[in-house]
Amino acid sequence: MKYMIMMFGGLGETLANRSPEWISGMQKLMMEIDGELRENGELVASDALVDPAQATTVRFHNGAPLPTDGPFAEVKESLAGFWIVDVSEERAIEIASRAVAYIEFPMEVRRLMDHQPPQS
Protein backbone atom coordinates (compact mmCIF):
# COMPACT_ATOMS: atom_id res chain seq x y z
CA MET A 1 0.00 0.00 0.00
CA LYS A 2 1.07 3.57 -0.59
CA TYR A 3 0.78 6.17 2.14
CA MET A 4 1.36 9.89 2.23
CA ILE A 5 3.04 11.13 5.39
CA MET A 6 2.40 14.85 5.72
CA MET A 7 4.22 17.19 8.09
CA PHE A 8 2.48 20.30 9.36
CA GLY A 9 4.24 23.29 10.91
CA GLY A 10 8.01 23.50 11.12
CA LEU A 11 8.23 26.55 8.88
CA GLY A 12 8.44 30.32 9.35
CA GLU A 13 7.12 31.63 12.63
CA THR A 14 6.62 28.15 14.09
CA LEU A 15 10.42 27.98 14.40
CA ALA A 16 10.80 31.36 16.14
CA ASN A 17 11.28 29.81 19.60
CA ARG A 18 13.56 26.98 18.47
CA SER A 19 17.33 27.07 18.87
CA PRO A 20 19.65 26.88 15.87
CA GLU A 21 20.82 23.50 17.23
CA TRP A 22 17.24 22.20 17.32
CA ILE A 23 16.60 23.39 13.75
CA SER A 24 19.83 21.78 12.58
CA GLY A 25 18.88 18.55 14.38
CA MET A 26 15.43 18.55 12.75
CA GLN A 27 16.93 19.01 9.29
CA LYS A 28 19.47 16.26 9.95
CA LEU A 29 16.76 13.85 11.14
CA MET A 30 14.52 14.52 8.13
CA MET A 31 17.41 13.98 5.73
CA GLU A 32 18.38 10.80 7.59
CA ILE A 33 14.84 9.39 7.37
CA ASP A 34 14.59 10.40 3.72
CA GLY A 35 17.90 8.66 2.95
CA GLU A 36 16.84 5.48 4.74
CA LEU A 37 13.53 5.39 2.88
CA ARG A 38 15.38 5.77 -0.45
CA GLU A 39 17.96 3.13 0.47
CA ASN A 40 15.25 0.66 1.55
CA GLY A 41 13.27 1.22 -1.68
CA GLU A 42 10.26 2.42 0.34
CA LEU A 43 10.20 5.99 -0.97
CA VAL A 44 7.92 6.82 -3.90
CA ALA A 45 8.23 10.63 -3.70
CA SER A 46 9.10 13.36 -1.22
CA ASP A 47 9.46 17.11 -1.10
CA ALA A 48 9.49 20.12 1.17
CA LEU A 49 7.38 23.21 0.59
CA VAL A 50 8.34 26.88 0.87
CA ASP A 51 7.09 29.02 3.73
CA PRO A 52 3.26 29.34 3.65
CA ALA A 53 3.61 33.14 3.49
CA GLN A 54 4.55 32.55 -0.16
CA ALA A 55 1.36 30.59 -0.86
CA THR A 56 -1.66 31.60 -2.91
CA THR A 57 -5.08 30.39 -1.83
CA VAL A 58 -7.83 30.13 -4.43
CA ARG A 59 -11.37 30.40 -3.06
CA PHE A 60 -14.75 30.40 -4.76
CA HIS A 61 -16.26 33.85 -4.15
CA ASN A 62 -19.29 35.51 -5.80
CA GLY A 63 -19.53 32.81 -8.46
CA ALA A 64 -15.87 32.84 -9.53
CA PRO A 65 -12.45 31.59 -8.38
CA LEU A 66 -10.58 34.29 -6.45
CA PRO A 67 -6.84 33.91 -5.81
CA THR A 68 -5.49 35.65 -2.72
CA ASP A 69 -2.01 35.87 -1.24
CA GLY A 70 -1.19 33.76 1.76
CA PRO A 71 -2.31 30.44 3.16
CA PHE A 72 -5.84 29.55 4.17
CA ALA A 73 -4.75 27.86 7.39
CA GLU A 74 -2.62 29.21 10.20
CA VAL A 75 1.10 28.64 9.67
CA LYS A 76 1.16 25.92 12.33
CA GLU A 77 -1.51 24.05 10.33
CA SER A 78 0.15 24.48 6.93
CA LEU A 79 1.64 21.56 5.05
CA ALA A 80 5.44 21.80 5.27
CA GLY A 81 6.45 18.67 3.37
CA PHE A 82 5.59 15.07 2.63
CA TRP A 83 6.78 11.58 1.90
CA ILE A 84 4.89 9.09 -0.23
CA VAL A 85 5.97 5.62 0.80
CA ASP A 86 5.11 2.12 -0.34
CA VAL A 87 4.89 0.30 2.99
CA SER A 88 2.43 -1.21 5.45
CA GLU A 89 0.26 1.09 7.55
CA GLU A 90 2.24 0.03 10.61
CA ARG A 91 5.52 1.04 8.94
CA ALA A 92 4.09 4.40 7.78
CA ILE A 93 3.02 5.17 11.35
CA GLU A 94 6.46 4.09 12.59
CA ILE A 95 8.14 6.55 10.17
CA ALA A 96 5.87 9.42 11.22
CA SER A 97 6.29 8.60 14.90
CA ARG A 98 10.07 8.71 14.62
CA ALA A 99 9.91 12.23 13.19
CA VAL A 100 7.22 13.48 15.59
CA ALA A 101 9.23 12.28 18.60
CA TYR A 102 11.81 14.95 17.73
CA ILE A 103 9.95 17.72 15.91
CA GLU A 104 6.79 17.72 18.07
CA PHE A 105 4.77 19.00 15.09
CA PRO A 106 1.87 16.84 13.88
CA MET A 107 2.18 14.47 10.97
CA GLU A 108 -0.74 12.88 9.17
CA VAL A 109 -0.54 9.40 7.65
CA ARG A 110 -3.08 8.77 4.93
CA ARG A 111 -3.39 5.88 2.48
CA LEU A 112 -3.49 6.78 -1.20
CA MET A 113 -6.54 5.62 -3.11
CA ASP A 114 -6.15 2.54 -5.27
CA HIS A 115 -6.72 3.36 -8.92
CA GLN A 116 -7.55 0.12 -10.62
CA PRO A 117 -7.99 0.15 -14.41
CA PRO A 118 -11.59 -0.41 -15.49
CA GLN A 119 -12.55 -4.04 -16.15
CA SER A 120 -13.46 -4.74 -19.78
Coordinates of N, CA and C in Angstrom, one line a residue:
M1 N 0.8 -1.2 0.0 CA 0.0 0.0 0.0 C 0.9 1.3 0.0
K2 N 0.4 2.3 -0.6 CA 1.1 3.6 -0.6 C 0.4 4.5 0.4
Y3 N 1.2 5.2 1.1 CA 0.8 6.2 2.1 C 1.5 7.5 1.9
M4 N 0.8 8.6 2.2 CA 1.4 9.9 2.2 C 1.5 10.3 3.7
I5 N 2.7 10.7 4.0 CA 3.0 11.1 5.4 C 3.3 12.6 5.3
M6 N 2.4 13.4 5.9 CA 2.4 14.9 5.7 C 2.8 15.5 7.0
M7 N 3.8 16.5 6.9 CA 4.2 17.2 8.1 C 3.6 18.6 8.1
F8 N 3.1 19.0 9.2 CA 2.5 20.3 9.4 C 3.3 21.1 10.3
G9 N 3.4 22.4 10.1 CA 4.2 23.3 10.9 C 5.7 23.1 10.5
G10 N 6.6 23.6 11.4 CA 8.0 23.5 11.1 C 8.5 24.5 10.1
L11 N 7.8 25.5 9.8 CA 8.2 26.6 8.9 C 8.0 27.9 9.5
G12 N 8.7 28.9 9.0 CA 8.4 30.3 9.4 C 8.4 30.6 10.8
E13 N 7.3 31.2 11.2 CA 7.1 31.6 12.6 C 7.0 30.5 13.6
T14 N 6.7 29.3 13.2 CA 6.6 28.1 14.1 C 8.0 27.8 14.6
L15 N 9.1 28.3 14.0 CA 10.4 28.0 14.4 C 11.0 29.1 15.2
A16 N 10.3 30.2 15.5 CA 10.8 31.4 16.1 C 11.4 31.1 17.5
N17 N 10.8 30.1 18.2 CA 11.3 29.8 19.6 C 12.2 28.6 19.7
R18 N 12.7 28.1 18.5 CA 13.6 27.0 18.5 C 15.0 27.4 18.3
S19 N 15.9 26.7 18.9 CA 17.3 27.1 18.9 C 17.9 26.7 17.5
P20 N 19.0 27.3 17.1 CA 19.7 26.9 15.9 C 20.1 25.4 15.9
E21 N 20.4 24.9 17.1 CA 20.8 23.5 17.2 C 19.6 22.6 17.0
W22 N 18.5 23.0 17.5 CA 17.2 22.2 17.3 C 16.9 22.2 15.8
I23 N 16.9 23.3 15.2 CA 16.6 23.4 13.8 C 17.6 22.5 12.9
S24 N 18.8 22.6 13.3 CA 19.8 21.8 12.6 C 19.6 20.3 12.8
G25 N 19.2 19.9 14.0 CA 18.9 18.6 14.4 C 17.7 18.1 13.6
M26 N 16.6 18.9 13.5 CA 15.4 18.6 12.8 C 15.8 18.3 11.3
Q27 N 16.6 19.2 10.7 CA 16.9 19.0 9.3 C 17.7 17.7 9.1
K28 N 18.7 17.5 10.0 CA 19.5 16.3 10.0 C 18.6 15.0 10.0
L29 N 17.6 15.0 11.0 CA 16.8 13.9 11.1 C 15.9 13.6 9.9
M30 N 15.4 14.7 9.3 CA 14.5 14.5 8.1 C 15.3 14.0 7.0
M31 N 16.6 14.5 6.8 CA 17.4 14.0 5.7 C 17.8 12.5 6.0
E32 N 18.0 12.2 7.2 CA 18.4 10.8 7.6 C 17.2 9.8 7.3
I33 N 16.0 10.2 7.7 CA 14.8 9.4 7.4 C 14.6 9.3 5.9
D34 N 14.8 10.4 5.2 CA 14.6 10.4 3.7 C 15.6 9.5 3.1
G35 N 16.9 9.5 3.5 CA 17.9 8.7 2.9 C 17.6 7.2 3.2
E36 N 17.2 6.9 4.4 CA 16.8 5.5 4.7 C 15.7 5.0 3.9
L37 N 14.7 5.8 3.7 CA 13.5 5.4 2.9 C 14.0 5.1 1.4
R38 N 14.9 6.0 0.9 CA 15.4 5.8 -0.4 C 16.2 4.5 -0.5
E39 N 17.1 4.3 0.4 CA 18.0 3.1 0.5 C 17.2 1.8 0.6
N40 N 16.1 1.9 1.4 CA 15.2 0.7 1.5 C 14.3 0.4 0.4
G41 N 14.2 1.4 -0.6 CA 13.3 1.2 -1.7 C 11.8 1.5 -1.3
E42 N 11.6 2.1 -0.1 CA 10.3 2.4 0.3 C 9.7 3.8 -0.2
L43 N 10.6 4.6 -0.6 CA 10.2 6.0 -1.0 C 9.7 6.0 -2.4
V44 N 8.5 6.6 -2.6 CA 7.9 6.8 -3.9 C 8.2 8.3 -4.3
A45 N 8.0 9.2 -3.4 CA 8.2 10.6 -3.7 C 8.3 11.4 -2.4
S46 N 9.0 12.5 -2.4 CA 9.1 13.4 -1.2 C 9.5 14.8 -1.7
D47 N 9.1 15.7 -0.8 CA 9.5 17.1 -1.1 C 9.1 18.0 0.1
A48 N 9.8 19.1 0.2 CA 9.5 20.1 1.2 C 8.8 21.3 0.4
L49 N 8.1 22.1 1.2 CA 7.4 23.2 0.6 C 8.0 24.5 1.2
V50 N 7.9 25.6 0.4 CA 8.3 26.9 0.9 C 7.4 27.4 2.0
D51 N 7.9 28.4 2.7 CA 7.1 29.0 3.7 C 5.7 29.4 3.3
P52 N 4.6 29.1 4.1 CA 3.3 29.3 3.7 C 3.0 30.8 3.3
A53 N 3.8 31.7 3.8 CA 3.6 33.1 3.5 C 3.7 33.4 2.0
Q54 N 4.4 32.4 1.3 CA 4.6 32.5 -0.2 C 3.4 31.8 -0.9
A55 N 2.4 31.3 -0.2 CA 1.4 30.6 -0.9 C 0.3 31.5 -1.5
T56 N -0.5 31.0 -2.4 CA -1.7 31.6 -2.9 C -2.8 30.7 -2.6
T57 N -3.9 31.2 -2.1 CA -5.1 30.4 -1.8 C -6.1 30.8 -2.8
V58 N -6.8 29.8 -3.5 CA -7.8 30.1 -4.4 C -9.1 29.7 -3.8
R59 N -10.0 30.7 -3.7 CA -11.4 30.4 -3.1 C -12.4 30.7 -4.1
F60 N -13.6 30.1 -3.9 CA -14.7 30.4 -4.8 C -15.5 31.5 -4.1
H61 N -15.6 32.7 -4.8 CA -16.3 33.8 -4.2 C -17.1 34.6 -5.2
N62 N -18.4 34.8 -4.9 CA -19.3 35.5 -5.8 C -19.3 34.9 -7.2
G63 N -19.4 33.5 -7.2 CA -19.5 32.8 -8.5 C -18.3 32.6 -9.3
A64 N -17.1 33.0 -8.7 CA -15.9 32.8 -9.5 C -14.7 32.5 -8.6
P65 N -13.7 31.8 -9.2 CA -12.4 31.6 -8.4 C -11.7 32.9 -8.1
L66 N -11.3 33.1 -6.9 CA -10.6 34.3 -6.4 C -9.3 33.9 -5.8
P67 N -8.1 34.2 -6.5 CA -6.8 33.9 -5.8 C -6.5 35.0 -4.9
T68 N -6.0 34.7 -3.7 CA -5.5 35.7 -2.7 C -4.1 35.2 -2.2
D69 N -3.3 36.2 -1.8 CA -2.0 35.9 -1.2 C -2.2 35.3 0.1
G70 N -1.2 34.3 0.4 CA -1.2 33.8 1.8 C -2.0 32.5 1.9
P71 N -1.7 31.7 2.9 CA -2.3 30.4 3.2 C -3.7 30.6 3.7
F72 N -4.5 29.6 3.6 CA -5.8 29.6 4.2 C -5.8 29.2 5.7
A73 N -4.9 28.3 6.0 CA -4.8 27.9 7.4 C -3.7 28.7 8.1
E74 N -3.7 28.6 9.4 CA -2.6 29.2 10.2 C -1.3 28.5 9.9
V75 N -0.2 29.2 10.0 CA 1.1 28.6 9.7 C 1.3 27.3 10.4
K76 N 0.9 27.2 11.6 CA 1.2 25.9 12.3 C 0.3 24.8 11.8
E77 N -0.7 25.1 10.9 CA -1.5 24.1 10.3 C -1.2 23.8 8.9
S78 N -0.2 24.6 8.3 CA 0.2 24.5 6.9 C 1.0 23.3 6.6
L79 N 0.8 22.7 5.5 CA 1.6 21.6 5.0 C 3.1 22.0 4.8
A80 N 4.0 21.4 5.4 CA 5.4 21.8 5.3 C 6.2 20.9 4.3
G81 N 5.8 19.6 4.2 CA 6.4 18.7 3.4 C 5.8 17.3 3.5
F82 N 6.2 16.4 2.6 CA 5.6 15.1 2.6 C 6.5 14.0 2.1
W83 N 6.2 12.8 2.5 CA 6.8 11.6 1.9 C 5.6 10.7 1.4
I84 N 5.8 10.1 0.2 CA 4.9 9.1 -0.2 C 5.7 7.8 -0.2
V85 N 5.2 6.9 0.6 CA 6.0 5.6 0.8 C 5.1 4.4 0.4
D86 N 5.8 3.4 0.0 CA 5.1 2.1 -0.3 C 5.5 1.1 0.7
V87 N 4.6 1.1 1.8 CA 4.9 0.3 3.0 C 3.6 -0.1 3.6
S88 N 3.6 -0.9 4.7 CA 2.4 -1.2 5.5 C 2.0 0.0 6.3
E89 N 0.7 0.0 6.7 CA 0.3 1.1 7.5 C 1.1 1.2 8.8
E90 N 1.4 0.1 9.4 CA 2.2 0.0 10.6 C 3.6 0.7 10.4
R91 N 4.2 0.4 9.3 CA 5.5 1.0 8.9 C 5.4 2.5 8.7
A92 N 4.3 3.0 8.0 CA 4.1 4.4 7.8 C 3.9 5.2 9.1
I93 N 3.2 4.6 10.0 CA 3.0 5.2 11.4 C 4.3 5.2 12.1
E94 N 5.1 4.2 12.0 CA 6.5 4.1 12.6 C 7.4 5.2 12.1
I95 N 7.3 5.5 10.8 CA 8.1 6.5 10.2 C 7.7 7.9 10.7
A96 N 6.4 8.2 10.7 CA 5.9 9.4 11.2 C 6.2 9.6 12.7
S97 N 6.0 8.5 13.5 CA 6.3 8.6 14.9 C 7.7 8.9 15.2
R98 N 8.6 8.4 14.4 CA 10.1 8.7 14.6 C 10.3 10.2 14.4
A99 N 9.7 10.8 13.4 CA 9.9 12.2 13.2 C 9.2 13.1 14.3
V100 N 8.0 12.7 14.6 CA 7.2 13.5 15.6 C 7.9 13.5 17.0
A101 N 8.5 12.4 17.3 CA 9.2 12.3 18.6 C 10.3 13.4 18.8
Y102 N 10.8 13.9 17.7 CA 11.8 15.0 17.7 C 11.2 16.3 17.4
I103 N 10.4 16.4 16.3 CA 9.9 17.7 15.9 C 8.8 18.2 16.7
E104 N 8.0 17.4 17.3 CA 6.8 17.7 18.1 C 5.7 18.4 17.3
F105 N 5.8 18.5 15.9 CA 4.8 19.0 15.1 C 4.0 17.8 14.6
P106 N 2.7 18.0 14.3 CA 1.9 16.8 13.9 C 2.2 16.4 12.5
M107 N 2.1 15.1 12.3 CA 2.2 14.5 11.0 C 0.9 13.6 10.7
E108 N 0.4 13.7 9.5 CA -0.7 12.9 9.2 C -0.3 11.8 8.2
V109 N -0.8 10.6 8.5 CA -0.5 9.4 7.7 C -1.9 9.0 7.0
R110 N -1.8 9.1 5.7 CA -3.1 8.8 4.9 C -2.8 7.9 3.7
R111 N -3.6 6.8 3.6 CA -3.4 5.9 2.5 C -3.8 6.5 1.2
L112 N -3.1 6.3 0.1 CA -3.5 6.8 -1.2 C -4.6 5.9 -1.8
M113 N -5.5 6.4 -2.5 CA -6.5 5.6 -3.1 C -6.0 4.7 -4.2
D114 N -6.5 3.5 -4.2 CA -6.1 2.5 -5.3 C -6.9 2.9 -6.6
H115 N -6.1 3.0 -7.6 CA -6.7 3.4 -8.9 C -6.6 2.1 -9.8
Q116 N -7.6 1.3 -9.8 CA -7.5 0.1 -10.6 C -8.1 0.5 -12.0
P117 N -7.5 -0.1 -13.1 CA -8.0 0.1 -14.4 C -9.4 -0.5 -14.5
P118 N -10.2 0.1 -15.3 CA -11.6 -0.4 -15.5 C -11.5 -1.8 -16.1
Q119 N -12.4 -2.7 -15.6 CA -12.5 -4.0 -16.2 C -13.3 -4.0 -17.5
S120 N -12.8 -4.7 -18.5 CA -13.5 -4.7 -19.8 C -14.3 -5.9 -19.9

